[in-house]
mmCIF file of C-alpha atoms and ligand atoms in Angstrom:
data_model
loop_
_atom_site.group_PDB
_atom_site.id
_atom_site.type_symbol
_atom_site.label_atom_id
_atom_site.label_comp_id
_atom_site.label_asym_id
_atom_site.label_seq_id
_atom_site.Cartn_x
_atom_site.Cartn_y
_atom_site.Cartn_z
ATOM 1 C CA MET A 391 17.609 85.366 -78.775
ATOM 2 C CA ALA A 392 17.595 82.888 -75.882
ATOM 3 C CA GLN A 393 14.333 82.583 -73.953
ATOM 4 C CA ARG A 394 14.180 83.388 -70.236
ATOM 5 C CA PRO A 395 13.459 80.182 -68.283
ATOM 6 C CA LYS A 396 9.914 79.792 -66.902
ATOM 7 C CA VAL A 397 8.215 77.246 -64.666
ATOM 8 C CA GLY A 398 4.535 76.872 -65.560
ATOM 9 C CA GLY A 399 4.427 80.428 -66.940
ATOM 10 C CA LYS A 400 6.103 81.854 -63.827
ATOM 11 C CA THR A 401 9.610 83.239 -63.407
ATOM 12 C CA TYR A 402 12.154 80.556 -62.553
ATOM 13 C CA HIS A 403 13.369 81.901 -59.185
ATOM 14 C CA LEU A 404 10.673 84.151 -57.690
ATOM 15 C CA LEU A 405 7.782 82.099 -59.155
ATOM 16 C CA LEU A 406 5.853 85.165 -60.298
ATOM 17 C CA ALA A 407 3.619 85.700 -63.344
ATOM 18 C CA PRO A 408 2.827 89.067 -64.966
ATOM 19 C CA GLY A 409 0.350 90.957 -62.771
ATOM 20 C CA ASP A 410 1.287 89.088 -59.575
ATOM 21 C CA VAL A 411 2.773 92.205 -57.936
ATOM 22 C CA PRO A 412 1.829 95.912 -57.845
ATOM 23 C CA ARG A 413 4.169 98.672 -59.027
ATOM 24 C CA TYR A 414 5.524 99.616 -55.567
ATOM 25 C CA ILE A 415 7.825 96.969 -54.086
ATOM 26 C CA LEU A 416 9.829 97.013 -50.863
ATOM 27 C CA LEU A 417 13.047 94.986 -50.956
ATOM 28 C CA PRO A 418 14.450 93.639 -47.681
ATOM 29 C CA GLY A 419 17.328 91.159 -47.890
ATOM 30 C CA ASP A 420 15.982 88.840 -45.204
ATOM 31 C CA PRO A 421 12.873 86.721 -45.954
ATOM 32 C CA GLY A 422 11.964 87.033 -42.251
ATOM 33 C CA ARG A 423 11.527 90.792 -42.656
ATOM 34 C CA VAL A 424 8.776 90.446 -45.280
ATOM 35 C CA PRO A 425 6.010 89.687 -42.726
ATOM 36 C CA LEU A 426 7.408 92.471 -40.477
ATOM 37 C CA ILE A 427 6.886 94.893 -43.356
ATOM 38 C CA ALA A 428 3.458 93.430 -44.156
ATOM 39 C CA LYS A 429 2.181 93.733 -40.582
ATOM 40 C CA HIS A 430 1.567 97.422 -41.378
ATOM 41 C CA TRP A 431 -0.684 96.479 -44.329
ATOM 42 C CA THR A 432 -4.269 95.340 -44.759
ATOM 43 C CA GLU A 433 -5.158 92.333 -46.945
ATOM 44 C CA ALA A 434 -1.580 91.049 -46.632
ATOM 45 C CA ARG A 435 -0.939 87.663 -48.241
ATOM 46 C CA GLU A 436 2.000 85.617 -49.424
ATOM 47 C CA VAL A 437 2.026 85.108 -53.199
ATOM 48 C CA ALA A 438 5.253 83.156 -53.717
ATOM 49 C CA ARG A 439 8.125 81.519 -51.837
ATOM 50 C CA ASN A 440 11.226 79.902 -53.305
ATOM 51 C CA ARG A 441 14.817 79.795 -51.972
ATOM 52 C CA GLU A 442 15.641 83.241 -50.453
ATOM 53 C CA PHE A 443 12.803 84.913 -52.374
ATOM 54 C CA VAL A 444 9.563 85.455 -50.428
ATOM 55 C CA THR A 445 6.913 87.747 -51.926
ATOM 56 C CA TRP A 446 3.880 89.223 -50.176
ATOM 57 C CA VAL A 447 1.344 91.738 -51.451
ATOM 58 C CA GLY A 448 -1.194 93.901 -49.628
ATOM 59 C CA SER A 449 -2.384 97.443 -49.172
ATOM 60 C CA TYR A 450 -0.804 100.307 -47.220
ATOM 61 C CA LYS A 451 -3.208 103.213 -46.514
ATOM 62 C CA GLY A 452 -5.101 102.426 -49.709
ATOM 63 C CA THR A 453 -2.077 101.841 -51.990
ATOM 64 C CA ALA A 454 -1.326 98.392 -53.400
ATOM 65 C CA VAL A 455 2.174 97.386 -52.307
ATOM 66 C CA GLY A 456 4.421 94.333 -52.315
ATOM 67 C CA ALA A 457 7.582 93.126 -50.618
ATOM 68 C CA THR A 458 10.135 90.601 -51.863
ATOM 69 C CA SER A 459 13.254 89.437 -50.058
ATOM 70 C CA THR A 460 16.372 89.620 -52.224
ATOM 71 C CA GLY A 461 18.779 87.507 -50.185
ATOM 72 C CA ILE A 462 22.220 88.955 -49.456
ATOM 73 C CA GLY A 463 24.390 90.557 -52.144
ATOM 74 C CA SER A 464 24.157 91.377 -55.785
ATOM 75 C CA GLY A 465 23.645 88.010 -57.518
ATOM 76 C CA SER A 466 20.278 87.171 -55.991
ATOM 77 C CA THR A 467 19.279 90.862 -55.906
ATOM 78 C CA ALA A 468 19.696 91.247 -59.678
ATOM 79 C CA ILE A 469 17.541 88.146 -60.180
ATOM 80 C CA ALA A 470 14.857 89.618 -57.898
ATOM 81 C CA VAL A 471 14.781 92.959 -59.753
ATOM 82 C CA GLU A 472 14.664 91.266 -63.186
ATOM 83 C CA GLU A 473 11.784 88.986 -62.240
ATOM 84 C CA LEU A 474 9.820 91.662 -60.333
ATOM 85 C CA LEU A 475 9.967 93.978 -63.360
ATOM 86 C CA TYR A 476 8.525 91.127 -65.445
ATOM 87 C CA ALA A 477 5.784 90.598 -62.835
ATOM 88 C CA GLY A 478 4.674 94.267 -62.892
ATOM 89 C CA ALA A 479 6.876 96.289 -60.511
ATOM 90 C CA ASP A 480 8.405 99.628 -61.520
ATOM 91 C CA THR A 481 9.306 101.297 -58.217
ATOM 92 C CA PHE A 482 11.666 99.712 -55.670
ATOM 93 C CA ILE A 483 12.567 100.713 -52.139
ATOM 94 C CA ARG A 484 15.322 98.749 -50.472
ATOM 95 C CA VAL A 485 14.728 98.390 -46.726
ATOM 96 C CA GLY A 486 17.831 97.125 -45.031
ATOM 97 C CA THR A 487 20.591 97.516 -42.503
ATOM 98 C CA THR A 488 23.906 99.261 -42.866
ATOM 99 C CA GLY A 489 27.284 99.805 -41.207
ATOM 100 C CA ALA A 490 27.880 103.533 -40.695
ATOM 101 C CA LEU A 491 31.329 104.973 -41.418
ATOM 102 C CA ARG A 492 30.898 108.262 -39.575
ATOM 103 C CA ARG A 493 30.953 108.814 -35.808
ATOM 104 C CA GLU A 494 27.936 111.157 -35.803
ATOM 105 C CA ILE A 495 25.650 108.443 -37.229
ATOM 106 C CA ARG A 496 24.247 106.761 -34.106
ATOM 107 C CA LEU A 497 23.100 103.158 -33.955
ATOM 108 C CA GLY A 498 19.402 103.114 -34.861
ATOM 109 C CA ASP A 499 19.638 106.215 -37.072
ATOM 110 C CA LEU A 500 18.397 105.809 -40.628
ATOM 111 C CA ILE A 501 20.375 106.473 -43.793
ATOM 112 C CA ILE A 502 18.581 107.351 -47.028
ATOM 113 C CA GLY A 503 20.737 106.535 -50.037
ATOM 114 C CA THR A 504 21.096 108.996 -52.907
ATOM 115 C CA ALA A 505 23.562 106.760 -54.771
ATOM 116 C CA ALA A 506 25.734 103.707 -54.193
ATOM 117 C CA VAL A 507 29.406 103.008 -54.866
ATOM 118 C CA ARG A 508 29.389 100.018 -57.230
ATOM 119 C CA PHE A 509 31.530 97.533 -55.307
ATOM 120 C CA ASP A 510 28.990 94.843 -56.218
ATOM 121 C CA GLY A 511 29.500 92.169 -58.862
ATOM 122 C CA ALA A 512 26.221 91.922 -60.782
ATOM 123 C CA SER A 513 25.927 95.529 -61.997
ATOM 124 C CA ARG A 514 29.244 95.119 -63.878
ATOM 125 C CA TRP A 515 27.420 92.782 -66.258
ATOM 126 C CA TYR A 516 24.942 95.546 -67.055
ATOM 127 C CA ALA A 517 26.973 98.741 -67.382
ATOM 128 C CA PRO A 518 30.567 100.027 -67.468
ATOM 129 C CA PRO A 519 32.093 101.139 -64.133
ATOM 130 C CA GLU A 520 31.627 104.820 -65.043
ATOM 131 C CA TYR A 521 27.809 104.360 -65.090
ATOM 132 C CA PRO A 522 26.368 105.714 -61.823
ATOM 133 C CA ALA A 523 24.246 103.720 -59.390
ATOM 134 C CA VAL A 524 21.899 106.559 -58.572
ATOM 135 C CA ALA A 525 18.608 106.525 -56.678
ATOM 136 C CA HIS A 526 15.568 108.091 -58.352
ATOM 137 C CA TRP A 527 15.109 111.655 -57.063
ATOM 138 C CA LEU A 528 11.372 111.190 -56.426
ATOM 139 C CA VAL A 529 11.959 108.091 -54.307
ATOM 140 C CA VAL A 530 14.642 109.951 -52.321
ATOM 141 C CA LYS A 531 12.215 112.872 -51.843
ATOM 142 C CA ALA A 532 9.446 110.534 -50.662
ATOM 143 C CA LEU A 533 11.790 108.758 -48.218
ATOM 144 C CA VAL A 534 13.040 112.059 -46.748
ATOM 145 C CA GLU A 535 9.464 113.338 -46.435
ATOM 146 C CA ALA A 536 8.422 110.072 -44.750
ATOM 147 C CA ALA A 537 11.348 110.188 -42.267
ATOM 148 C CA GLU A 538 10.585 113.826 -41.449
ATOM 149 C CA SER A 539 6.851 113.210 -40.976
ATOM 150 C CA LEU A 540 7.582 110.263 -38.649
ATOM 151 C CA GLY A 541 10.226 112.277 -36.738
ATOM 152 C CA VAL A 542 12.993 109.693 -37.279
ATOM 153 C CA ARG A 543 16.674 110.751 -37.135
ATOM 154 C CA HIS A 544 18.099 110.296 -40.611
ATOM 155 C CA HIS A 545 21.091 111.121 -42.830
ATOM 156 C CA VAL A 546 21.005 111.457 -46.605
ATOM 157 C CA GLY A 547 23.912 110.584 -48.892
ATOM 158 C CA VAL A 548 26.015 108.049 -50.749
ATOM 159 C CA VAL A 549 26.385 104.457 -49.514
ATOM 160 C CA ALA A 550 28.832 101.758 -50.679
ATOM 161 C CA SER A 551 27.470 98.364 -51.766
ATOM 162 C CA THR A 552 29.861 95.428 -51.473
ATOM 163 C CA ASP A 553 29.314 91.738 -52.180
ATOM 164 C CA SER A 554 31.494 90.851 -49.211
ATOM 165 C CA PHE A 555 30.429 91.530 -45.593
ATOM 166 C CA TYR A 556 33.830 90.627 -44.129
ATOM 167 C CA VAL A 557 36.973 91.514 -46.095
ATOM 168 C CA GLY A 558 35.000 93.643 -48.572
ATOM 169 C CA GLN A 559 33.988 95.888 -45.677
ATOM 170 C CA GLU A 560 37.470 95.777 -44.086
ATOM 171 C CA ARG A 561 36.481 93.231 -41.439
ATOM 172 C CA PRO A 562 39.026 90.464 -40.889
ATOM 173 C CA GLY A 563 38.333 87.197 -42.672
ATOM 174 C CA HIS A 564 39.045 83.781 -41.137
ATOM 175 C CA GLY A 565 42.233 83.791 -39.064
ATOM 176 C CA GLY A 566 42.608 87.563 -39.533
ATOM 177 C CA PHE A 567 42.887 87.386 -43.313
ATOM 178 C CA MET A 568 42.927 90.852 -44.885
ATOM 179 C CA PRO A 569 44.006 91.286 -48.517
ATOM 180 C CA PRO A 570 46.041 94.436 -49.269
ATOM 181 C CA TRP A 571 43.266 96.003 -51.374
ATOM 182 C CA SER A 572 40.884 96.007 -48.381
ATOM 183 C CA LYS A 573 43.323 97.728 -46.023
ATOM 184 C CA GLY A 574 42.416 101.400 -45.613
ATOM 185 C CA LEU A 575 39.085 101.006 -47.438
ATOM 186 C CA ILE A 576 37.055 102.569 -44.621
ATOM 187 C CA GLU A 577 39.385 105.574 -44.401
ATOM 188 C CA THR A 578 39.277 106.030 -48.185
ATOM 189 C CA LEU A 579 35.454 105.915 -48.285
ATOM 190 C CA ARG A 580 35.190 108.276 -45.306
ATOM 191 C CA GLY A 581 37.407 110.723 -47.201
ATOM 192 C CA LEU A 582 34.932 110.478 -50.086
ATOM 193 C CA ARG A 583 32.020 111.253 -47.709
ATOM 194 C CA VAL A 584 30.458 107.840 -48.177
ATOM 195 C CA LEU A 585 28.080 107.324 -45.246
ATOM 196 C CA SER A 586 27.953 103.547 -44.858
ATOM 197 C CA PHE A 587 28.344 100.005 -46.181
ATOM 198 C CA GLU A 588 25.475 97.810 -47.304
ATOM 199 C CA MET A 589 25.186 95.049 -49.898
ATOM 200 C CA GLU A 590 22.375 95.431 -52.444
ATOM 201 C CA SER A 591 21.629 99.038 -53.438
ATOM 202 C CA ALA A 592 24.217 99.469 -56.209
ATOM 203 C CA THR A 593 22.604 96.571 -58.046
ATOM 204 C CA ILE A 594 19.041 97.782 -57.506
ATOM 205 C CA PHE A 595 19.809 101.407 -58.466
ATOM 206 C CA THR A 596 21.804 100.445 -61.588
ATOM 207 C CA LEU A 597 19.207 98.018 -62.927
ATOM 208 C CA ALA A 598 16.334 100.403 -62.155
ATOM 209 C CA SER A 599 18.065 103.238 -64.060
ATOM 210 C CA ILE A 600 18.801 101.045 -67.057
ATOM 211 C CA TYR A 601 15.217 99.768 -67.239
ATOM 212 C CA GLY A 602 13.557 103.172 -66.692
ATOM 213 C CA ALA A 603 12.239 102.109 -63.299
ATOM 214 C CA ARG A 604 12.657 103.977 -60.004
ATOM 215 C CA ALA A 605 14.576 102.967 -56.884
ATOM 216 C CA GLY A 606 15.744 104.237 -53.528
ATOM 217 C CA GLY A 607 16.852 102.823 -50.212
ATOM 218 C CA VAL A 608 16.465 103.325 -46.475
ATOM 219 C CA TYR A 609 18.766 101.538 -44.044
ATOM 220 C CA ALA A 610 18.983 101.202 -40.275
ATOM 221 C CA ALA A 611 22.497 101.762 -38.924
ATOM 222 C CA ILE A 612 23.086 98.595 -36.892
ATOM 223 C CA ALA A 613 26.869 99.038 -36.866
ATOM 224 C CA ASN A 614 29.253 101.960 -36.550
ATOM 225 C CA ARG A 615 32.703 101.255 -37.946
ATOM 226 C CA GLU A 616 34.280 104.306 -36.276
ATOM 227 C CA THR A 617 33.086 103.504 -32.739
ATOM 228 C CA ASP A 618 33.104 99.722 -33.349
ATOM 229 C CA GLU A 619 29.527 99.314 -32.046
ATOM 230 C CA PHE A 620 27.083 96.694 -33.320
ATOM 231 C CA THR A 621 23.460 96.039 -32.269
ATOM 232 C CA PRO A 622 21.428 93.760 -34.562
ATOM 233 C CA GLU A 623 17.913 94.965 -35.509
ATOM 234 C CA VAL A 624 18.164 98.435 -33.920
ATOM 235 C CA GLY A 625 16.262 100.912 -36.126
ATOM 236 C CA VAL A 626 14.842 98.224 -38.421
ATOM 237 C CA GLU A 627 11.226 98.881 -37.351
ATOM 238 C CA GLU A 628 11.712 102.620 -38.077
ATOM 239 C CA ALA A 629 13.182 101.841 -41.521
ATOM 240 C CA VAL A 630 10.164 99.641 -42.278
ATOM 241 C CA LYS A 631 7.743 102.401 -41.214
ATOM 242 C CA VAL A 632 9.574 105.012 -43.315
ATOM 243 C CA ALA A 633 9.618 102.745 -46.383
ATOM 244 C CA ASN A 634 5.887 101.974 -46.113
ATOM 245 C CA GLU A 635 5.055 105.660 -45.631
ATOM 246 C CA ALA A 636 7.218 106.566 -48.637
ATOM 247 C CA VAL A 637 5.074 104.254 -50.771
ATOM 248 C CA LYS A 638 1.974 106.229 -49.753
ATOM 249 C CA ILE A 639 3.757 109.505 -50.565
ATOM 250 C CA LEU A 640 4.961 108.216 -53.951
ATOM 251 C CA ALA A 641 1.450 107.053 -54.810
ATOM 252 C CA GLU A 642 0.189 110.586 -54.034
ATOM 253 C CA TYR A 643 2.880 112.134 -56.280
ATOM 254 C CA ASP A 644 2.004 109.654 -59.033
ATOM 255 C CA ARG A 645 -1.738 110.298 -58.763
ATOM 256 C CA LYS A 646 -1.197 114.082 -58.884
ATOM 257 C CA SER A 647 1.206 114.040 -61.820
ATOM 258 C CA GLY A 648 -0.583 111.244 -63.660
ATOM 259 C CA ALA A 649 2.910 110.034 -64.518
ATOM 260 C CA GLY A 650 4.847 106.885 -63.882
ATOM 261 C CA PRO A 651 8.615 106.578 -63.898
HETATM 262 N N1 URA Z 1604 25.058 95.561 -43.403
HETATM 263 C C1 URA Z 1604 26.285 95.630 -43.944
HETATM 264 O O1 URA Z 1604 26.441 95.370 -45.144
HETATM 265 N N2 URA Z 1604 27.317 96.001 -43.155
HETATM 266 C C2 URA Z 1604 27.185 96.273 -41.852
HETATM 267 O O2 URA Z 1604 28.166 96.580 -41.180
HETATM 268 C C3 URA Z 1604 25.901 96.188 -41.286
HETATM 269 C C4 URA Z 1604 24.838 95.828 -42.088
#
C-alpha cells in the first residue's frame, strides 16, 4: 500500500506528529478564529501553522483541548480530519457560521447539527451517497446541554453542507449565473426541514463515523435566506463559548463512563 506523505515525521499539511493534539478538537473554518477560541483557555499555545491549517492546544476548565482551522469546504476539511486523527484526536466539534433557511431562526441564533445533507465533494470518495452524515449523539447532547446552561437561543436539526457558497447555496454567480439544478434548492431543502447551509459538516460527520470517532457541530446564523438578512460574525462568540463548554461536558461524560468513542 502507498505510504502517506510525511515531512520530518509530521503530517504533510497540518505538520502534526502523533501526540501533538489532545482528543477533543474544535474545528473552525477560519484560521483567525483559532485564537478567538483559545482566548477562553489556559496554557494556550500554537503548535503548527501551514496554509489554511492553524493548530493551537490548551486547557479549558481542566480539560486538554485543541483547535484547528479547516479552511472552507470539503477538500481541506477532509485533510484536516485525516491528519488530526493521526495526531491523536477522536472527538471533533465544528464551530462555524451558517445561512438559516427558516424565518424563525434569527440572526445570531445558534444551530446544533444532528446530521448534514451530503452536498460536499470529499465524502463521496469515502462512502456511497446512501451513507448518512450523522453527528455523534453524545456530542449533540453535550452541545445542547452547553447551549442550555449558557442560556443561548438555539435550534437543533439537519443542516446542508455544500462545497459552493454561491450557486451551490442558490446565490447568483458572476453576472447572475444560476444553473438549473440550483434553482429551487432552498425551497426543496425547506420542504425537507433542513435548517441551514454550511460547508464542512457533512465531511467531518462522515469521516468521523467511518473511523469510529465522534463529531458534532454548532453554527452561528449570520444569514437568513428567507428574510435576506446578513450580518457577519453575529453569534460567533456564543458558538465558541458553547463549543468550549461542550468539551468540558463531554470530558465529564467520558470520565464517568470510562469509555471513549
Ligand atoms: N456559511 C454558509 O455556508 N452560508 C451562509 O449563508 C452563511 C455562512
